[in-house]
């Protein structure tokens, strides 16, 4: 087992070890755009002890307005011989170096300091900042203090110095307010700087106290599983750093209400360290499909995906099914709703006279009564013997090509019908046909992208890793059978051979479509090298992917074609293309 040493940042900095510089400024106005600093006061503290103080008047570039002099007591005479900000700022930055800045209404003070740094040509150090106003708004209730002004909080916390709009006095008062607020959050389980920075009253005490569940996680990539008291999975996710990601569930950075509810039920987190990001993504999908955690919203029910099937029988027909079988039938999909699957079926029926009856017909069909489609000329009537198997085969060929080969014939017919409806100003019917056509071409494109991968017995490929070495995967029938990494500078072939020998045995197609899409997306990334391919990889040159790329820009001008798309933006929405150097 590889041990991962936690970094100082991962462990969190105890508040007792943090050096705070509490700063307060007096200025000639409310905005650094047209005002200047007239006084700087700061107190350096750590562990409740004062380490030093900094105070100086500053000579501004313009006179101090009279009402500001009345408010602060600082006059033009007092600052006449004071140093300019060019002298003061470097001294302050040296005093505050390596500390966390604290201010009451920190946005005001920090904005003036940053403006001064820009004006004098000093780079801003990027201090961590704590705002006592923000903390007070979450920790001090109205029945304790009339407002969250510094004077009110100083009285509440018994500050030794009364704020009076002089920089050092106000900074000293803010120190006492800071200590009072830290004492309050300490009672709520906040003990580190990171917890203080992310503190929010939205995070319950019970939720914050469960932080220890994440603190035991390794700082490594992989999958995490939140479990309840019975050990049942509540939520599954992936992370490039398991510890860092799971810690966010116990801070204000997690804003999803259902996640707060989930954390309240969680009693443990199981880490699964993975060698590669692809391995983690695939494991996540499989775990969600297997356990169906109640707080995961996507990928929970892959078995509900639907496919359009052109059946394998003497007189084939289109059927909506939930399983892709290793038979001679043609499939298009997957669809995430029956409505979109039915739209695709209807699109084919618009221009291809396939039978729509559901009975299984023998090669020599019995003489039964014909349906209305035969009378309308939209079916050749195989059920009544009006169409032979040979004649019907041409109809089947057109439908099969639309699903697994060239879509140009069927798409051309649909476009012609669409144009005719538009010319006749039958816009509602045209919109319906448009949606059906796009549902068909999208589903066919997905199926045509997946088919070569799922029918390939084994494919081994590699991608270079950051820092050297290779990330190697073994894919069998569209399923990730194994993955490994090689060290920088090492011969990768022994690792490849070891991976092939230890990879999962996959007898045939059956991988989750979303898993195959993830694998295909990995293969399509620039830099992927194909090591070995057992089988053939071909995609139709003028297949559904080409038709989709051609039609979608035009479809957007017809209306909103995406409202029937099962999952816009998913990986399968990319166009068909060559994979890892294999001709498409």
Coordinates of C-alpha atoms in Angstrom, one line a residue:
X1 CA 0.0 0.0 0.0
X2 CA 1.4 3.4 -1.0
X3 CA 1.5 5.8 1.9
X4 CA 0.6 9.4 1.0
X5 CA 2.2 12.1 3.2
X6 CA -0.3 14.8 4.1
X7 CA 0.9 18.3 3.4
X8 CA 0.7 21.2 5.9
X9 CA -2.2 22.6 3.9
X10 CA -4.1 19.3 3.9
X11 CA -3.8 19.1 7.7
X12 CA -5.1 22.6 8.2
X13 CA -3.4 25.3 10.3
X14 CA -4.6 25.4 13.9
X15 CA -5.9 28.9 14.7
X16 CA -3.5 29.1 17.7
X17 CA -0.6 28.9 15.2
X18 CA -1.9 31.6 12.8
X19 CA -0.3 35.0 12.8
X20 CA -3.0 37.6 12.3
X21 CA -2.3 41.2 11.4
X22 CA -5.4 43.2 12.3
X23 CA -5.4 46.4 10.2
X24 CA -7.4 49.6 10.1
X25 CA -7.1 52.6 7.8
X26 CA -8.3 56.1 7.9
X27 CA -8.8 57.7 4.5
X28 CA -10.0 60.9 2.8
X29 CA -13.1 59.2 1.3
X30 CA -14.9 56.0 0.7
X31 CA -13.3 54.8 -2.6
X32 CA -9.7 54.3 -3.5
X33 CA -10.5 55.7 -7.0
X34 CA -10.5 59.3 -5.7
X35 CA -9.3 59.1 -2.1
X36 CA -6.1 58.4 -0.2
X37 CA -4.9 56.8 3.0
X38 CA -4.3 59.2 5.9
X39 CA -3.4 56.7 8.7
X40 CA -2.5 53.1 9.0
X41 CA -2.8 51.1 12.3
X42 CA -2.1 47.4 12.7
X43 CA -1.7 44.9 15.5
X44 CA 0.1 41.6 15.0
X45 CA -1.2 38.7 17.2
X46 CA -0.8 35.0 17.5
X47 CA -2.3 32.6 20.0
X48 CA -4.0 35.5 21.8
X49 CA -0.8 37.4 22.4
X50 CA 0.2 40.7 20.8
X51 CA 3.5 40.4 18.9
X52 CA 3.8 44.0 17.7
X53 CA 2.0 47.1 16.6
X54 CA 2.3 49.4 13.6
X55 CA 1.0 53.0 13.4
X56 CA 1.7 56.0 11.2
X57 CA 0.0 59.0 9.7
X58 CA 0.2 59.3 6.0
X59 CA 0.5 62.5 3.9
X60 CA -2.2 62.3 1.2
X61 CA -1.8 63.8 -2.2
X62 CA -4.9 66.0 -1.7
X63 CA -6.3 68.0 1.3
X64 CA -8.5 66.1 3.8
X65 CA -12.1 67.2 3.5
X66 CA -13.4 69.0 6.6
X67 CA -16.1 66.5 7.4
X68 CA -13.5 63.7 7.4
X69 CA -11.4 65.7 9.8
X70 CA -14.4 66.1 12.1
X71 CA -15.0 62.3 11.9
X72 CA -11.4 61.1 12.5
X73 CA -9.8 64.1 14.2
X74 CA -7.0 64.0 11.6
X75 CA -6.3 67.4 10.2
X76 CA -4.2 68.6 7.3
X77 CA -1.7 70.1 9.8
X78 CA -1.2 66.7 11.5
X79 CA -0.3 65.0 8.2
X80 CA 1.8 67.9 6.7
X81 CA 5.1 66.3 7.8
X82 CA 3.9 62.7 7.7
X83 CA 5.6 60.2 5.2
X84 CA 3.8 59.5 1.9
X85 CA 2.2 56.2 1.0
X86 CA 5.3 55.3 -1.0
X87 CA 7.3 55.2 2.2
X88 CA 4.6 53.7 4.4
X89 CA 3.4 50.8 2.2
X90 CA 6.7 48.9 2.0
X91 CA 7.0 49.2 5.8
X92 CA 3.5 47.8 6.3
X93 CA 4.0 45.0 3.8
X94 CA 7.2 44.0 5.7
X95 CA 5.3 44.1 9.0
X96 CA 2.5 42.0 7.7
X97 CA 4.6 39.5 5.6
X98 CA 3.5 35.9 6.1
X99 CA 0.4 36.8 8.1
X100 CA -3.4 36.6 7.6
X101 CA -4.9 40.1 7.3
X102 CA -8.0 40.8 9.4
X103 CA -10.2 43.9 9.2
X104 CA -13.7 45.0 10.1
X105 CA -15.3 45.4 6.7
X106 CA -12.1 44.1 5.1
X107 CA -13.2 44.9 1.5
X108 CA -12.8 48.6 2.3
X109 CA -9.3 48.4 3.8
X110 CA -7.9 45.8 1.4
X111 CA -9.1 47.8 -1.6
X112 CA -7.2 50.9 -0.5
X113 CA -4.1 48.8 0.2
X114 CA -4.2 47.1 -3.2
X115 CA -4.7 50.5 -4.9
X116 CA -1.7 51.9 -3.0
X117 CA 0.4 48.8 -4.0
X118 CA -0.5 49.4 -7.7
X119 CA 0.2 53.1 -7.4
X120 CA 3.6 52.6 -5.9
X121 CA 4.6 49.6 -8.0
X122 CA 4.6 47.0 -5.3
X123 CA 3.2 43.5 -6.1
X124 CA 0.3 42.6 -3.8
X125 CA 1.3 39.6 -1.7
X126 CA -2.1 37.9 -2.0
X127 CA -2.8 37.8 1.8
X128 CA -5.5 35.5 3.1
X129 CA -8.1 37.8 4.6
X130 CA -10.6 37.4 7.4
X131 CA -13.5 39.9 7.6
X132 CA -14.9 40.3 11.2
X133 CA -18.1 41.9 9.8
X134 CA -18.9 38.7 7.8
X135 CA -18.2 36.5 10.8
X136 CA -20.2 38.7 13.1
X137 CA -23.2 38.6 10.8
X138 CA -23.4 34.9 11.2
X139 CA -22.4 34.6 14.9
X140 CA -24.0 37.7 16.6
X141 CA -27.7 37.9 16.8
X142 CA -29.8 41.0 17.0
X143 CA -30.8 40.4 20.6
X144 CA -27.1 40.7 21.5
X145 CA -26.1 43.8 19.6
X146 CA -28.2 46.4 17.7
X147 CA -26.0 46.1 14.6
X148 CA -22.6 44.7 13.5
X149 CA -20.7 48.0 13.6
X150 CA -17.3 47.9 15.3
X151 CA -18.4 50.0 18.3
X152 CA -21.4 47.7 19.0
X153 CA -19.3 44.5 18.8
X154 CA -16.5 46.0 20.9
X155 CA -19.0 46.7 23.7
X156 CA -20.5 43.2 23.3
X157 CA -17.1 41.5 23.6
X158 CA -15.7 43.8 26.3
X159 CA -12.9 45.3 24.2
X160 CA -10.2 47.0 26.2
X161 CA -10.0 49.8 23.6
X162 CA -13.0 51.9 22.5
X163 CA -13.0 52.5 18.7
X164 CA -12.9 56.2 17.8
X165 CA -12.0 56.3 14.1
X166 CA -8.3 56.4 14.8
X167 CA -6.5 53.6 13.0
X168 CA -4.6 51.9 15.8
X169 CA -7.4 52.3 18.4
X170 CA -9.8 50.7 15.9
X171 CA -7.3 47.9 15.1
X172 CA -6.9 47.2 18.9
X173 CA -10.7 47.0 19.3
X174 CA -10.9 44.7 16.3
X175 CA -8.4 42.3 17.9
X176 CA -10.7 41.8 20.8
X177 CA -13.7 41.3 18.5
X178 CA -11.7 38.8 16.5
X179 CA -10.8 36.8 19.6
X180 CA -14.5 36.9 20.8
X181 CA -15.6 35.5 17.4
X182 CA -13.0 32.8 17.3
X183 CA -14.1 31.7 20.8
X184 CA -17.6 31.3 19.4
X185 CA -16.7 29.3 16.3
X186 CA -14.4 27.2 18.4
X187 CA -17.5 26.0 20.4
X188 CA -19.0 25.0 17.0
X189 CA -16.0 22.8 16.0
X190 CA -14.0 25.3 14.0
X191 CA -10.3 25.0 15.0
X192 CA -8.3 25.7 11.8
X193 CA -7.7 28.7 9.5
X194 CA -9.3 26.8 6.6
X195 CA -12.4 26.1 8.6
X196 CA -12.6 29.8 9.7
X197 CA -12.2 31.0 6.2
X198 CA -15.0 28.8 4.9
X199 CA -17.2 29.1 8.0
X200 CA -20.9 29.7 7.3
X201 CA -23.9 29.4 9.6
X202 CA -25.5 27.5 6.7
X203 CA -23.3 24.6 7.8
X204 CA -24.9 22.9 10.8
X205 CA -22.8 22.0 13.9
X206 CA -23.6 18.4 13.3
X207 CA -22.4 18.6 9.7
X208 CA -19.2 20.4 10.7
X209 CA -18.4 17.9 13.5
X210 CA -18.4 15.1 10.9
X211 CA -15.4 16.7 9.2
X212 CA -13.2 14.0 10.8
X213 CA -14.7 11.5 8.2
X214 CA -12.9 13.4 5.5
X215 CA -9.7 14.0 7.4
X216 CA -8.9 10.3 7.2
X217 CA -9.1 10.2 3.4
X218 CA -5.9 9.9 1.4
X219 CA -4.7 12.8 -0.8
X220 CA -4.9 10.7 -4.0
X221 CA -7.2 10.5 -7.0
X222 CA -10.1 8.1 -7.0
X223 CA -13.7 7.4 -6.0
X224 CA -15.4 8.2 -2.6
X225 CA -18.5 6.6 -1.3
X226 CA -20.6 8.2 1.6
X227 CA -22.3 5.4 3.6
X228 CA -25.0 5.5 6.2
X229 CA -25.1 3.7 9.6
X230 CA -26.0 0.4 7.8
X231 CA -23.1 0.7 5.4
X232 CA -25.5 1.4 2.5
X233 CA -24.1 3.9 -0.1
X234 CA -25.7 7.3 0.0
X235 CA -23.6 9.1 -2.6
X236 CA -20.7 8.2 -5.0
X237 CA -18.3 10.7 -6.5
X238 CA -14.9 11.1 -8.1
X239 CA -12.0 13.4 -7.2
X240 CA -8.5 14.2 -8.2
X241 CA -7.7 14.6 -4.5
X242 CA -10.1 12.5 -2.3
X243 CA -9.3 14.3 0.9
X244 CA -9.5 17.8 -0.4
X245 CA -12.8 17.1 -2.3
X246 CA -14.6 15.3 0.6
X247 CA -13.6 18.1 3.1
X248 CA -15.7 20.5 1.0
X249 CA -18.9 18.7 2.0
X250 CA -18.4 19.9 5.6
X251 CA -17.9 23.6 4.7
X252 CA -19.9 26.4 3.1
X253 CA -18.5 25.7 -0.3
X254 CA -21.0 22.9 -0.6
X255 CA -24.3 24.7 -1.3
X256 CA -26.6 21.9 -2.5
X257 CA -29.3 21.3 0.1
X258 CA -29.6 17.6 -0.6
X259 CA -25.8 17.2 0.1
X260 CA -26.3 18.7 3.5
X261 CA -29.0 16.2 4.2
X262 CA -26.8 13.4 2.9
X263 CA -23.9 14.4 5.2
X264 CA -26.3 14.4 8.1
X265 CA -27.0 10.7 7.4
X266 CA -23.4 9.7 6.6
X267 CA -21.5 7.7 9.1
X268 CA -18.4 6.8 7.0
X269 CA -16.7 7.5 3.7
X270 CA -15.0 4.8 1.8
X271 CA -12.1 5.8 -0.5
X272 CA -11.2 3.9 -3.6
X273 CA -7.8 5.0 -4.9
X274 CA -7.5 4.8 -8.7
X275 CA -4.5 4.9 -10.9
X276 CA -6.1 7.1 -13.6
X277 CA -9.0 9.5 -14.0
X278 CA -10.7 7.2 -16.5
X279 CA -10.6 4.3 -14.0
X280 CA -12.2 6.6 -11.4
X281 CA -14.9 7.7 -13.7
X282 CA -15.8 4.2 -14.8
X283 CA -15.8 2.9 -11.2
X284 CA -18.1 5.7 -10.3
X285 CA -20.6 4.8 -13.0
X286 CA -20.5 1.1 -12.1
X287 CA -21.0 1.8 -8.4
X288 CA -23.9 4.1 -9.1
X289 CA -25.5 1.6 -11.5
X290 CA -25.1 -1.2 -8.9
X291 CA -26.1 0.5 -5.7
X292 CA -28.4 3.3 -7.0
X293 CA -27.4 5.7 -4.1
X294 CA -30.4 7.9 -3.3
X295 CA -28.4 11.2 -3.5
X296 CA -26.9 10.6 -6.9
X297 CA -29.1 12.0 -9.6
X298 CA -27.4 10.9 -12.8
X299 CA -26.5 7.4 -14.1
X300 CA -28.6 5.6 -11.5
X301 CA -30.8 3.7 -13.9
X302 CA -28.8 2.7 -17.0
X303 CA -31.2 -0.2 -17.4
X304 CA -33.9 2.3 -18.3
X305 CA -32.1 3.4 -21.4
X306 CA -34.1 2.6 -24.6
X307 CA -33.0 1.6 -28.1
X308 CA -34.8 1.5 -31.4
X309 CA -34.4 -2.0 -32.9
X310 CA -34.9 -3.1 -36.5
X311 CA -35.9 -6.7 -35.8
X312 CA -34.3 -9.7 -37.4
X313 CA -37.2 -11.7 -39.0
X314 CA -38.6 -12.3 -42.5
X315 CA -40.6 -9.1 -42.3
X316 CA -38.7 -6.8 -39.9
X317 CA -40.2 -3.9 -38.1
X318 CA -39.1 -1.2 -35.7
X319 CA -39.4 -1.9 -32.0
X320 CA -38.4 0.0 -28.8
X321 CA -36.3 -2.3 -26.5
X322 CA -34.2 -1.9 -23.4
X323 CA -31.5 -4.4 -24.2
X324 CA -29.0 -4.6 -27.1
X325 CA -28.5 -8.3 -28.0
X326 CA -25.8 -10.0 -29.9
X327 CA -28.2 -10.8 -32.8
X328 CA -28.5 -9.7 -36.5
X329 CA -30.8 -6.8 -35.7
X330 CA -29.9 -3.2 -36.1
X331 CA -30.0 -0.8 -33.1
X332 CA -30.0 3.0 -32.6
X333 CA -29.7 4.7 -29.3
X334 CA -29.5 4.9 -26.4
X335 CA -32.5 7.1 -25.6
X336 CA -33.3 8.2 -22.0
X337 CA -37.0 8.4 -22.6
X338 CA -39.6 6.5 -24.5
X339 CA -40.8 9.8 -26.0
X340 CA -37.6 10.5 -27.9
X341 CA -37.4 6.8 -29.0
X342 CA -40.9 7.0 -30.4
X343 CA -40.1 10.3 -32.2
X344 CA -37.2 8.5 -33.9
X345 CA -39.4 5.6 -34.9
X346 CA -42.0 7.9 -36.3
X347 CA -39.4 9.8 -38.3
X348 CA -38.4 6.5 -40.1
X349 CA -42.1 5.6 -40.7
X350 CA -42.6 9.1 -42.3
X351 CA -40.5 8.1 -45.4
X352 CA -39.9 4.4 -45.2
X353 CA -43.0 2.1 -45.7
X354 CA -42.1 -0.4 -43.0
X355 CA -44.9 -2.4 -41.5
X356 CA -46.1 -1.0 -38.1
X357 CA -48.1 -4.0 -36.9
X358 CA -46.6 -5.9 -34.0
X359 CA -47.4 -9.5 -35.0
X360 CA -44.6 -11.7 -36.1
X361 CA -45.0 -12.6 -39.7
X362 CA -43.8 -15.8 -41.3
X363 CA -42.1 -15.8 -44.7
X364 CA -45.4 -16.8 -46.2
X365 CA -47.8 -14.4 -44.5
X366 CA -51.3 -15.5 -43.9
X367 CA -54.1 -13.8 -45.7
X368 CA -55.5 -11.4 -43.1
X369 CA -57.3 -8.1 -43.4
X370 CA -55.0 -5.2 -44.2
X371 CA -54.7 -2.2 -41.9
X372 CA -55.3 1.4 -43.0
X373 CA -51.6 2.0 -43.7
X374 CA -51.8 -0.4 -46.6
X375 CA -54.8 1.5 -48.0
X376 CA -52.9 4.8 -47.6
X377 CA -49.9 3.5 -49.5
X378 CA -47.6 3.7 -46.4
X379 CA -47.1 -0.1 -46.1
X380 CA -46.6 -2.7 -48.8
X381 CA -49.0 -5.1 -47.1
X382 CA -46.8 -8.1 -46.2
X383 CA -49.4 -9.2 -43.8
X384 CA -51.9 -10.0 -46.6
X385 CA -49.3 -11.4 -49.0
X386 CA -49.1 -8.2 -51.2
X387 CA -45.4 -8.0 -50.6
X388 CA -42.8 -10.7 -50.8
X389 CA -39.8 -11.1 -48.5
X390 CA -37.5 -10.1 -51.4
X391 CA -39.5 -6.9 -52.2
X392 CA -39.8 -6.1 -48.5
X393 CA -36.0 -6.5 -48.1
X394 CA -35.4 -3.3 -50.1
X395 CA -37.6 -1.4 -47.6
X396 CA -35.6 -3.0 -44.7
X397 CA -32.3 -2.0 -46.4
X398 CA -33.3 1.7 -46.4
X399 CA -34.3 1.6 -42.7
X400 CA -31.2 -0.4 -41.7
X401 CA -29.0 2.1 -43.6
X402 CA -30.6 5.0 -41.7
X403 CA -29.7 3.3 -38.3
X404 CA -26.3 1.8 -39.0
X405 CA -25.0 3.1 -42.3
X406 CA -25.6 6.1 -44.6
X407 CA -28.4 8.3 -43.5
X408 CA -28.4 10.4 -46.6
X409 CA -31.3 8.6 -48.3
X410 CA -33.7 8.8 -45.4
X411 CA -32.5 12.2 -44.3
X412 CA -32.9 13.5 -47.8
X413 CA -36.5 12.3 -47.9
X414 CA -37.2 13.8 -44.5
X415 CA -35.7 17.2 -45.5
X416 CA -37.8 17.2 -48.7
X417 CA -40.9 16.6 -46.7
X418 CA -39.9 19.2 -44.2
X419 CA -39.4 21.8 -47.0
X420 CA -42.7 20.9 -48.5
X421 CA -44.5 21.5 -45.2
X422 CA -42.7 24.8 -44.7
X423 CA -43.7 26.0 -48.2
X424 CA -47.3 25.1 -47.4
X425 CA -47.0 27.1 -44.2
X426 CA -47.8 24.1 -42.1
X427 CA -45.3 25.2 -39.5
X428 CA -46.6 23.2 -36.6
X429 CA -46.3 19.9 -38.5
X430 CA -42.9 21.0 -39.8
X431 CA -41.7 21.6 -36.3
X432 CA -42.9 18.2 -35.2
X433 CA -41.2 16.5 -38.1
X434 CA -38.0 18.5 -37.4
X435 CA -37.9 17.2 -33.8
X436 CA -38.5 13.6 -35.0
X437 CA -35.7 13.9 -37.6
X438 CA -33.2 15.2 -35.1
X439 CA -34.1 12.6 -32.6
X440 CA -33.4 9.9 -35.2
X441 CA -30.1 11.3 -36.5
X442 CA -28.7 11.9 -33.0
X443 CA -29.6 8.4 -31.8
X444 CA -28.1 6.8 -35.0
X445 CA -24.9 8.9 -34.6
X446 CA -24.5 7.6 -31.0
X447 CA -25.0 4.0 -32.0
X448 CA -22.6 4.3 -34.9
X449 CA -19.9 5.8 -32.7
X450 CA -20.3 3.1 -30.1
X451 CA -20.7 0.0 -32.4
X452 CA -17.0 -0.3 -33.5
X453 CA -15.8 -0.1 -29.9
X454 CA -18.4 -2.6 -28.5
X455 CA -17.7 -5.1 -31.3
X456 CA -13.9 -4.9 -30.8
X457 CA -12.7 -7.9 -28.8
X458 CA -9.7 -6.1 -27.4
X459 CA -8.1 -2.6 -27.9
X460 CA -5.0 -1.5 -26.0
X461 CA -4.1 2.2 -26.1
X462 CA -1.8 4.7 -24.2
X463 CA -1.7 8.4 -23.5
X464 CA 1.3 10.3 -22.1
X465 CA 1.1 11.3 -18.5
X466 CA 2.0 14.7 -17.1
X467 CA 5.5 14.3 -15.8
X468 CA 6.4 11.4 -18.0
X469 CA 5.4 7.8 -18.4
X470 CA 2.2 6.5 -19.9
X471 CA -1.4 5.8 -19.0
X472 CA -2.4 2.5 -20.6
X473 CA -5.9 1.0 -20.9
X474 CA -7.2 -2.3 -22.1
X475 CA -10.7 -2.1 -23.5
X476 CA -12.8 -5.2 -24.4
X477 CA -16.1 -4.9 -26.1
X478 CA -16.5 -1.3 -25.0
X479 CA -15.8 -2.1 -21.3
X480 CA -12.7 -0.9 -19.4
X481 CA -11.1 -4.2 -18.7
X482 CA -8.0 -2.8 -17.0
X483 CA -5.7 0.2 -16.7
X484 CA -2.2 0.9 -15.5
X485 CA 0.5 3.5 -15.5
X486 CA 4.2 3.3 -16.4
X487 CA 7.1 5.2 -14.8
X488 CA 8.9 7.9 -16.7
X489 CA 11.7 6.5 -18.8
X490 CA 10.7 2.9 -18.4
X491 CA 10.0 0.6 -21.4
X492 CA 6.1 0.5 -21.4
X493 CA 5.7 -2.9 -23.2
X494 CA 6.3 -5.1 -20.2
X495 CA 3.6 -3.1 -18.4
X496 CA 1.3 -3.5 -21.4
X497 CA 1.7 -7.2 -21.5
X498 CA 1.1 -7.5 -17.8
X499 CA -2.1 -5.5 -18.2
X500 CA -3.4 -7.7 -21.0
X501 CA -2.8 -10.8 -18.9
X502 CA -4.5 -9.5 -15.8
X503 CA -7.3 -7.5 -17.4
X504 CA -11.0 -8.5 -16.9
X505 CA -12.3 -11.2 -19.2
X506 CA -15.2 -9.8 -21.2
X507 CA -17.0 -12.3 -23.4
X508 CA -19.1 -9.9 -25.5
X509 CA -20.9 -6.6 -25.8
X510 CA -22.8 -5.6 -22.7
X511 CA -20.9 -2.6 -21.2
X512 CA -23.0 0.3 -20.0
X513 CA -23.4 2.8 -22.9
X514 CA -22.2 5.6 -20.7
X515 CA -19.0 3.7 -19.8
X516 CA -18.3 3.0 -23.5
X517 CA -18.8 6.8 -24.1
X518 CA -16.3 7.6 -21.4
X519 CA -13.8 5.2 -22.9
X520 CA -14.4 6.5 -26.4
X521 CA -13.9 10.1 -25.2
X522 CA -10.6 9.0 -23.7
X523 CA -9.5 7.4 -26.9
X524 CA -10.4 10.5 -28.9
X525 CA -8.2 12.9 -26.9
X526 CA -5.1 14.3 -28.7
X527 CA -2.0 12.3 -28.1
X528 CA -3.6 8.9 -27.7
X529 CA -1.5 6.0 -29.2
X530 CA -3.1 2.8 -30.4
X531 CA -1.0 -0.2 -29.4
X532 CA -3.1 -3.1 -30.5
X533 CA -6.5 -3.7 -32.0
X534 CA -8.1 -7.2 -32.3
X535 CA -10.8 -6.7 -34.9
X536 CA -11.8 -4.0 -37.2
X537 CA -12.7 -0.4 -36.6
X538 CA -14.9 1.3 -39.3
X539 CA -17.5 4.0 -39.3
X540 CA -19.6 5.0 -42.3
X541 CA -18.1 8.0 -44.0
X542 CA -21.6 9.5 -44.7
X543 CA -23.1 8.0 -41.6
X544 CA -25.4 9.7 -39.0
X545 CA -22.5 11.7 -37.5
X546 CA -21.9 13.4 -40.8
X547 CA -25.7 14.0 -41.3
X548 CA -26.0 15.4 -37.8
X549 CA -23.0 17.8 -38.2
X550 CA -24.7 18.9 -41.4
X551 CA -28.2 19.3 -40.0
X552 CA -27.8 20.7 -36.5
X553 CA -26.6 24.2 -37.6
X554 CA -29.6 24.4 -39.9
X555 CA -32.0 22.9 -37.3
X556 CA -31.2 25.7 -34.8
X557 CA -32.7 28.1 -37.3
X558 CA -35.8 26.0 -37.5
X559 CA -36.6 26.4 -33.8
X560 CA -35.3 24.6 -30.7
X561 CA -34.2 21.1 -31.7
X562 CA -32.7 20.3 -28.4
X563 CA -35.8 19.9 -26.3
X564 CA -36.0 16.2 -27.5
X565 CA -32.3 15.6 -27.0
X566 CA -32.0 13.0 -24.1
X567 CA -28.9 14.6 -22.6
X568 CA -27.5 17.7 -24.3
X569 CA -23.8 18.1 -23.7
X570 CA -23.1 14.5 -22.8
X571 CA -20.0 12.9 -24.3
X572 CA -22.0 11.1 -27.0
X573 CA -23.0 14.4 -28.5
X574 CA -19.6 14.8 -30.2
X575 CA -19.4 14.1 -33.9
X576 CA -18.1 10.9 -35.3
X577 CA -14.4 11.1 -36.0
X578 CA -11.2 9.0 -36.3
X579 CA -10.1 7.4 -33.0
X580 CA -6.5 7.3 -31.9
X581 CA -5.2 7.3 -35.5
X582 CA -7.6 4.6 -36.7
X583 CA -9.3 5.7 -39.9
X584 CA -13.0 6.6 -39.3

